Amino acid sequence: MATGPEQDAARLEWGPAEPRFAKSTMSRNWQPLAHQIVIASDLQAARRVEEQLLSETQTHGYSRECTFAIRLALEEAIVNAHKHGNRKDPAKTITISYHIDQTRAIVRVRDEGQGFDPDAIPDPTVPDRIPLPTGRGIMLMRAYLDELCYNDQGNEVQLVKERS
């Protein structure tokens, strides 16, 4: 795949996703994943889990670009769970479920918050929102993943990246 400023800009466009980019959707019937880790709503604990998952991608031969995409999306999902879902409450937990094999990585991040409607998140690229320091996480996850899906409550996100 060719890369360059035009392609990078196209990856970050908001709005209807092209077939090669993830689209935010609500969940279908999810099957349980092979591994599950429950951590305190703490970003240091989350970093250890992140490193564990990324180590598995390397074991399965994922490219640097693919591993970068998984890291970016996983970090964003965990920060959102901690900050927005659990409201930085260390008494709450974040559940990370995952399955990584030779063909794809599937990771779910669930918080104990009330959830949200991902379709209600405003477009961060409209002129009034450009100067704001927040609101780009979902757009970035959509740009770098093959699938981005939320449960019906909006407190769990599934990240899917095909191996490359």
PDB file of C-alpha atoms in Angstrom:
ATOM      1  CA  MET A   1       0.000   0.000   0.000  1.00  0.00           C
ATOM      2  CA  ALA A   2       1.373   3.399  -0.947  1.00  0.00           C
ATOM      3  CA  THR A   3       1.884   5.934   1.790  1.00  0.00           C
ATOM      4  CA  GLY A   4       2.355   9.647   1.773  1.00  0.00           C
ATOM      5  CA  PRO A   5       0.646  12.852   2.884  1.00  0.00           C
ATOM      6  CA  GLU A   6      -2.389  12.346   0.632  1.00  0.00           C
ATOM      7  CA  GLN A   7      -2.924   8.780   1.812  1.00  0.00           C
ATOM      8  CA  ASP A   8      -2.448   9.771   5.463  1.00  0.00           C
ATOM      9  CA  ALA A   9      -4.968  12.575   5.086  1.00  0.00           C
ATOM     10  CA  ALA A  10      -7.436  10.213   3.426  1.00  0.00           C
ATOM     11  CA  ARG A  11      -7.039   7.727   6.292  1.00  0.00           C
ATOM     12  CA  LEU A  12      -8.060  10.393   8.781  1.00  0.00           C
ATOM     13  CA  GLU A  13     -11.139  11.657   6.988  1.00  0.00           C
ATOM     14  CA  TRP A  14     -14.257  11.627   9.111  1.00  0.00           C
ATOM     15  CA  GLY A  15     -17.560  10.387   7.822  1.00  0.00           C
ATOM     16  CA  PRO A  16     -18.582   7.203   6.086  1.00  0.00           C
ATOM     17  CA  ALA A  17     -15.679   4.789   6.161  1.00  0.00           C
ATOM     18  CA  GLU A  18     -14.419   3.362   2.922  1.00  0.00           C
ATOM     19  CA  PRO A  19     -14.456  -0.444   2.895  1.00  0.00           C
ATOM     20  CA  ARG A  20     -10.723  -0.650   3.631  1.00  0.00           C
ATOM     21  CA  PHE A  21     -11.100   1.391   6.829  1.00  0.00           C
ATOM     22  CA  ALA A  22     -12.913   0.471  10.013  1.00  0.00           C
ATOM     23  CA  LYS A  23     -16.381   1.783  10.587  1.00  0.00           C
ATOM     24  CA  SER A  24     -17.781   2.235  14.074  1.00  0.00           C
ATOM     25  CA  THR A  25     -20.705  -0.121  14.478  1.00  0.00           C
ATOM     26  CA  MET A  26     -22.695  -1.614  17.325  1.00  0.00           C
ATOM     27  CA  SER A  27     -21.957  -5.172  18.361  1.00  0.00           C
ATOM     28  CA  ARG A  28     -23.096  -8.357  16.871  1.00  0.00           C
ATOM     29  CA  ASN A  29     -23.101 -11.515  18.969  1.00  0.00           C
ATOM     30  CA  TRP A  30     -19.541 -11.649  20.224  1.00  0.00           C
ATOM     31  CA  GLN A  31     -17.958 -14.983  21.042  1.00  0.00           C
ATOM     32  CA  PRO A  32     -15.767 -15.251  24.159  1.00  0.00           C
ATOM     33  CA  LEU A  33     -12.075 -14.593  23.490  1.00  0.00           C
ATOM     34  CA  ALA A  34      -9.201 -16.855  24.559  1.00  0.00           C
ATOM     35  CA  HIS A  35      -7.674 -14.529  27.168  1.00  0.00           C
ATOM     36  CA  GLN A  36      -9.111 -12.104  29.691  1.00  0.00           C
ATOM     37  CA  ILE A  37      -7.285  -9.772  32.063  1.00  0.00           C
ATOM     38  CA  VAL A  38      -8.998  -7.558  34.638  1.00  0.00           C
ATOM     39  CA  ILE A  39      -6.994  -4.613  35.931  1.00  0.00           C
ATOM     40  CA  ALA A  40      -7.638  -1.666  38.197  1.00  0.00           C
ATOM     41  CA  SER A  41      -8.578   1.466  36.313  1.00  0.00           C
ATOM     42  CA  ASP A  42      -4.938   2.548  36.322  1.00  0.00           C
ATOM     43  CA  LEU A  43      -2.860   3.494  33.297  1.00  0.00           C
ATOM     44  CA  GLN A  44       0.362   1.956  34.681  1.00  0.00           C
ATOM     45  CA  ALA A  45      -1.345  -1.441  35.012  1.00  0.00           C
ATOM     46  CA  ALA A  46      -2.700  -0.970  31.507  1.00  0.00           C
ATOM     47  CA  ARG A  47       0.808  -0.442  30.083  1.00  0.00           C
ATOM     48  CA  ARG A  48       1.884  -3.883  31.319  1.00  0.00           C
ATOM     49  CA  VAL A  49      -1.100  -5.514  29.616  1.00  0.00           C
ATOM     50  CA  GLU A  50      -0.413  -3.540  26.449  1.00  0.00           C
ATOM     51  CA  GLU A  51       3.185  -4.787  26.354  1.00  0.00           C
ATOM     52  CA  GLN A  52       1.977  -8.370  26.847  1.00  0.00           C
ATOM     53  CA  LEU A  53      -0.409  -8.127  23.890  1.00  0.00           C
ATOM     54  CA  LEU A  54       2.150  -6.449  21.649  1.00  0.00           C
ATOM     55  CA  SER A  55       4.657  -9.160  22.485  1.00  0.00           C
ATOM     56  CA  GLU A  56       2.152 -11.699  21.179  1.00  0.00           C
ATOM     57  CA  THR A  57       1.785  -9.791  17.905  1.00  0.00           C
ATOM     58  CA  GLN A  58       5.553  -9.972  17.452  1.00  0.00           C
ATOM     59  CA  THR A  59       5.516 -13.705  18.214  1.00  0.00           C
ATOM     60  CA  HIS A  60       2.968 -14.164  15.420  1.00  0.00           C
ATOM     61  CA  GLY A  61       4.995 -12.125  12.919  1.00  0.00           C
ATOM     62  CA  TYR A  62       2.898  -8.958  12.685  1.00  0.00           C
ATOM     63  CA  SER A  63       4.575  -6.116  10.799  1.00  0.00           C
ATOM     64  CA  ARG A  64       5.814  -2.992  12.584  1.00  0.00           C
ATOM     65  CA  GLU A  65       3.023  -0.986  10.962  1.00  0.00           C
ATOM     66  CA  CYS A  66       0.386  -3.446  12.112  1.00  0.00           C
ATOM     67  CA  THR A  67       1.814  -3.551  15.638  1.00  0.00           C
ATOM     68  CA  PHE A  68       1.830   0.262  15.705  1.00  0.00           C
ATOM     69  CA  ALA A  69      -1.855   0.325  14.714  1.00  0.00           C
ATOM     70  CA  ILE A  70      -2.754  -2.123  17.475  1.00  0.00           C
ATOM     71  CA  ARG A  71      -0.748  -0.142  20.041  1.00  0.00           C
ATOM     72  CA  LEU A  72      -2.363   3.162  19.045  1.00  0.00           C
ATOM     73  CA  ALA A  73      -5.909   1.745  19.149  1.00  0.00           C
ATOM     74  CA  LEU A  74      -5.353  -0.195  22.370  1.00  0.00           C
ATOM     75  CA  GLU A  75      -3.874   2.832  24.148  1.00  0.00           C
ATOM     76  CA  GLU A  76      -6.770   4.988  23.001  1.00  0.00           C
ATOM     77  CA  ALA A  77      -9.380   2.425  24.073  1.00  0.00           C
ATOM     78  CA  ILE A  78      -7.796   1.990  27.512  1.00  0.00           C
ATOM     79  CA  VAL A  79      -7.411   5.729  28.102  1.00  0.00           C
ATOM     80  CA  ASN A  80     -11.055   6.227  27.090  1.00  0.00           C
ATOM     81  CA  ALA A  81     -12.161   3.423  29.455  1.00  0.00           C
ATOM     82  CA  HIS A  82     -10.169   4.937  32.330  1.00  0.00           C
ATOM     83  CA  LYS A  83     -10.958   8.602  31.698  1.00  0.00           C
ATOM     84  CA  HIS A  84     -14.478   8.637  30.255  1.00  0.00           C
ATOM     85  CA  GLY A  85     -15.969   5.288  31.296  1.00  0.00           C
ATOM     86  CA  ASN A  86     -14.586   4.841  34.803  1.00  0.00           C
ATOM     87  CA  ARG A  87     -14.086   8.572  35.414  1.00  0.00           C
ATOM     88  CA  LYS A  88     -10.545   7.856  36.696  1.00  0.00           C
ATOM     89  CA  ASP A  89     -11.979   5.907  39.648  1.00  0.00           C
ATOM     90  CA  PRO A  90      -9.231   3.475  40.801  1.00  0.00           C
ATOM     91  CA  ALA A  91     -11.863   1.324  42.546  1.00  0.00           C
ATOM     92  CA  LYS A  92     -13.327   0.446  39.135  1.00  0.00           C
ATOM     93  CA  THR A  93     -11.824  -2.054  36.717  1.00  0.00           C
ATOM     94  CA  ILE A  94     -11.009  -2.360  33.032  1.00  0.00           C
ATOM     95  CA  THR A  95     -11.447  -5.770  31.416  1.00  0.00           C
ATOM     96  CA  ILE A  96      -9.246  -6.572  28.434  1.00  0.00           C
ATOM     97  CA  SER A  97     -10.102  -9.700  26.452  1.00  0.00           C
ATOM     98  CA  TYR A  98      -8.099 -10.793  23.449  1.00  0.00           C
ATOM     99  CA  HIS A  99      -7.242 -13.423  20.887  1.00  0.00           C
ATOM    100  CA  ILE A 100      -4.182 -13.015  18.695  1.00  0.00           C
ATOM    101  CA  ASP A 101      -3.255 -15.572  16.070  1.00  0.00           C
ATOM    102  CA  GLN A 102      -1.499 -15.790  12.695  1.00  0.00           C
ATOM    103  CA  THR A 103      -4.285 -13.962  10.855  1.00  0.00           C
ATOM    104  CA  ARG A 104      -5.713 -11.279  13.139  1.00  0.00           C
ATOM    105  CA  ALA A 105      -5.750  -9.632  16.519  1.00  0.00           C
ATOM    106  CA  ILE A 106      -9.068  -9.157  18.298  1.00  0.00           C
ATOM    107  CA  VAL A 107      -9.034  -7.088  21.472  1.00  0.00           C
ATOM    108  CA  ARG A 108     -11.964  -5.940  23.610  1.00  0.00           C
ATOM    109  CA  VAL A 109     -11.754  -3.246  26.253  1.00  0.00           C
ATOM    110  CA  ARG A 110     -14.655  -2.887  28.712  1.00  0.00           C
ATOM    111  CA  ASP A 111     -15.109  -0.376  31.512  1.00  0.00           C
ATOM    112  CA  GLU A 112     -17.651  -0.083  34.319  1.00  0.00           C
ATOM    113  CA  GLY A 113     -19.148   3.158  33.049  1.00  0.00           C
ATOM    114  CA  GLN A 114     -22.651   3.821  31.754  1.00  0.00           C
ATOM    115  CA  GLY A 115     -21.468   3.744  28.155  1.00  0.00           C
ATOM    116  CA  PHE A 116     -22.072   6.152  25.315  1.00  0.00           C
ATOM    117  CA  ASP A 117     -23.388   6.331  21.769  1.00  0.00           C
ATOM    118  CA  PRO A 118     -20.370   6.427  19.414  1.00  0.00           C
ATOM    119  CA  ASP A 119     -22.553   7.900  16.665  1.00  0.00           C
ATOM    120  CA  ALA A 120     -23.199  10.948  18.886  1.00  0.00           C
ATOM    121  CA  ILE A 121     -19.513  11.911  18.990  1.00  0.00           C
ATOM    122  CA  PRO A 122     -19.060  15.091  16.947  1.00  0.00           C
ATOM    123  CA  ASP A 123     -16.820  15.200  13.898  1.00  0.00           C
ATOM    124  CA  PRO A 124     -13.421  16.426  15.174  1.00  0.00           C
ATOM    125  CA  THR A 125     -12.489  17.828  11.763  1.00  0.00           C
ATOM    126  CA  VAL A 126     -15.180  20.532  11.534  1.00  0.00           C
ATOM    127  CA  PRO A 127     -13.660  24.009  11.846  1.00  0.00           C
ATOM    128  CA  ASP A 128     -15.120  24.740  15.310  1.00  0.00           C
ATOM    129  CA  ARG A 129     -13.650  21.518  16.738  1.00  0.00           C
ATOM    130  CA  ILE A 130     -10.176  21.649  15.138  1.00  0.00           C
ATOM    131  CA  PRO A 131      -8.615  23.715  17.971  1.00  0.00           C
ATOM    132  CA  LEU A 132     -10.038  21.455  20.692  1.00  0.00           C
ATOM    133  CA  PRO A 133      -7.488  19.088  22.263  1.00  0.00           C
ATOM    134  CA  THR A 134      -9.910  16.146  22.463  1.00  0.00           C
ATOM    135  CA  GLY A 135     -12.231  14.122  20.289  1.00  0.00           C
ATOM    136  CA  ARG A 136      -9.891  12.463  17.797  1.00  0.00           C
ATOM    137  CA  GLY A 137      -9.469   9.028  19.379  1.00  0.00           C
ATOM    138  CA  ILE A 138     -12.319   7.233  17.640  1.00  0.00           C
ATOM    139  CA  MET A 139     -11.304   8.774  14.323  1.00  0.00           C
ATOM    140  CA  LEU A 140      -7.745   7.485  14.784  1.00  0.00           C
ATOM    141  CA  MET A 141      -8.914   4.004  15.778  1.00  0.00           C
ATOM    142  CA  ARG A 142     -11.142   3.858  12.693  1.00  0.00           C
ATOM    143  CA  ALA A 143      -8.239   4.934  10.505  1.00  0.00           C
ATOM    144  CA  TYR A 144      -5.830   2.289  11.755  1.00  0.00           C
ATOM    145  CA  LEU A 145      -8.074  -0.730  12.389  1.00  0.00           C
ATOM    146  CA  ASP A 146      -9.930  -3.105  10.105  1.00  0.00           C
ATOM    147  CA  GLU A 147     -12.962  -3.145  12.425  1.00  0.00           C
ATOM    148  CA  LEU A 148     -14.128  -1.036  15.345  1.00  0.00           C
ATOM    149  CA  CYS A 149     -17.299  -2.168  17.088  1.00  0.00           C
ATOM    150  CA  TYR A 150     -19.071  -1.239  20.347  1.00  0.00           C
ATOM    151  CA  ASN A 151     -21.451  -3.247  22.490  1.00  0.00           C
ATOM    152  CA  ASP A 152     -25.038  -2.004  22.692  1.00  0.00           C
ATOM    153  CA  GLN A 153     -24.394  -0.263  26.014  1.00  0.00           C
ATOM    154  CA  GLY A 154     -21.339   1.550  24.646  1.00  0.00           C
ATOM    155  CA  ASN A 155     -19.008   0.517  27.475  1.00  0.00           C
ATOM    156  CA  GLU A 156     -17.051  -2.114  25.532  1.00  0.00           C
ATOM    157  CA  VAL A 157     -15.159  -1.715  22.282  1.00  0.00           C
ATOM    158  CA  GLN A 158     -13.835  -4.426  19.997  1.00  0.00           C
ATOM    159  CA  LEU A 159     -10.695  -3.713  17.987  1.00  0.00           C
ATOM    160  CA  VAL A 160      -9.822  -5.930  15.025  1.00  0.00           C
ATOM    161  CA  LYS A 161      -6.606  -5.749  13.023  1.00  0.00           C
ATOM    162  CA  GLU A 162      -5.750  -8.212  10.261  1.00  0.00           C
ATOM    163  CA  ARG A 163      -2.126  -9.348  10.220  1.00  0.00           C
ATOM    164  CA  SER A 164       0.146  -7.745   7.657  1.00  0.00           C
TER     165      SER A 164
END
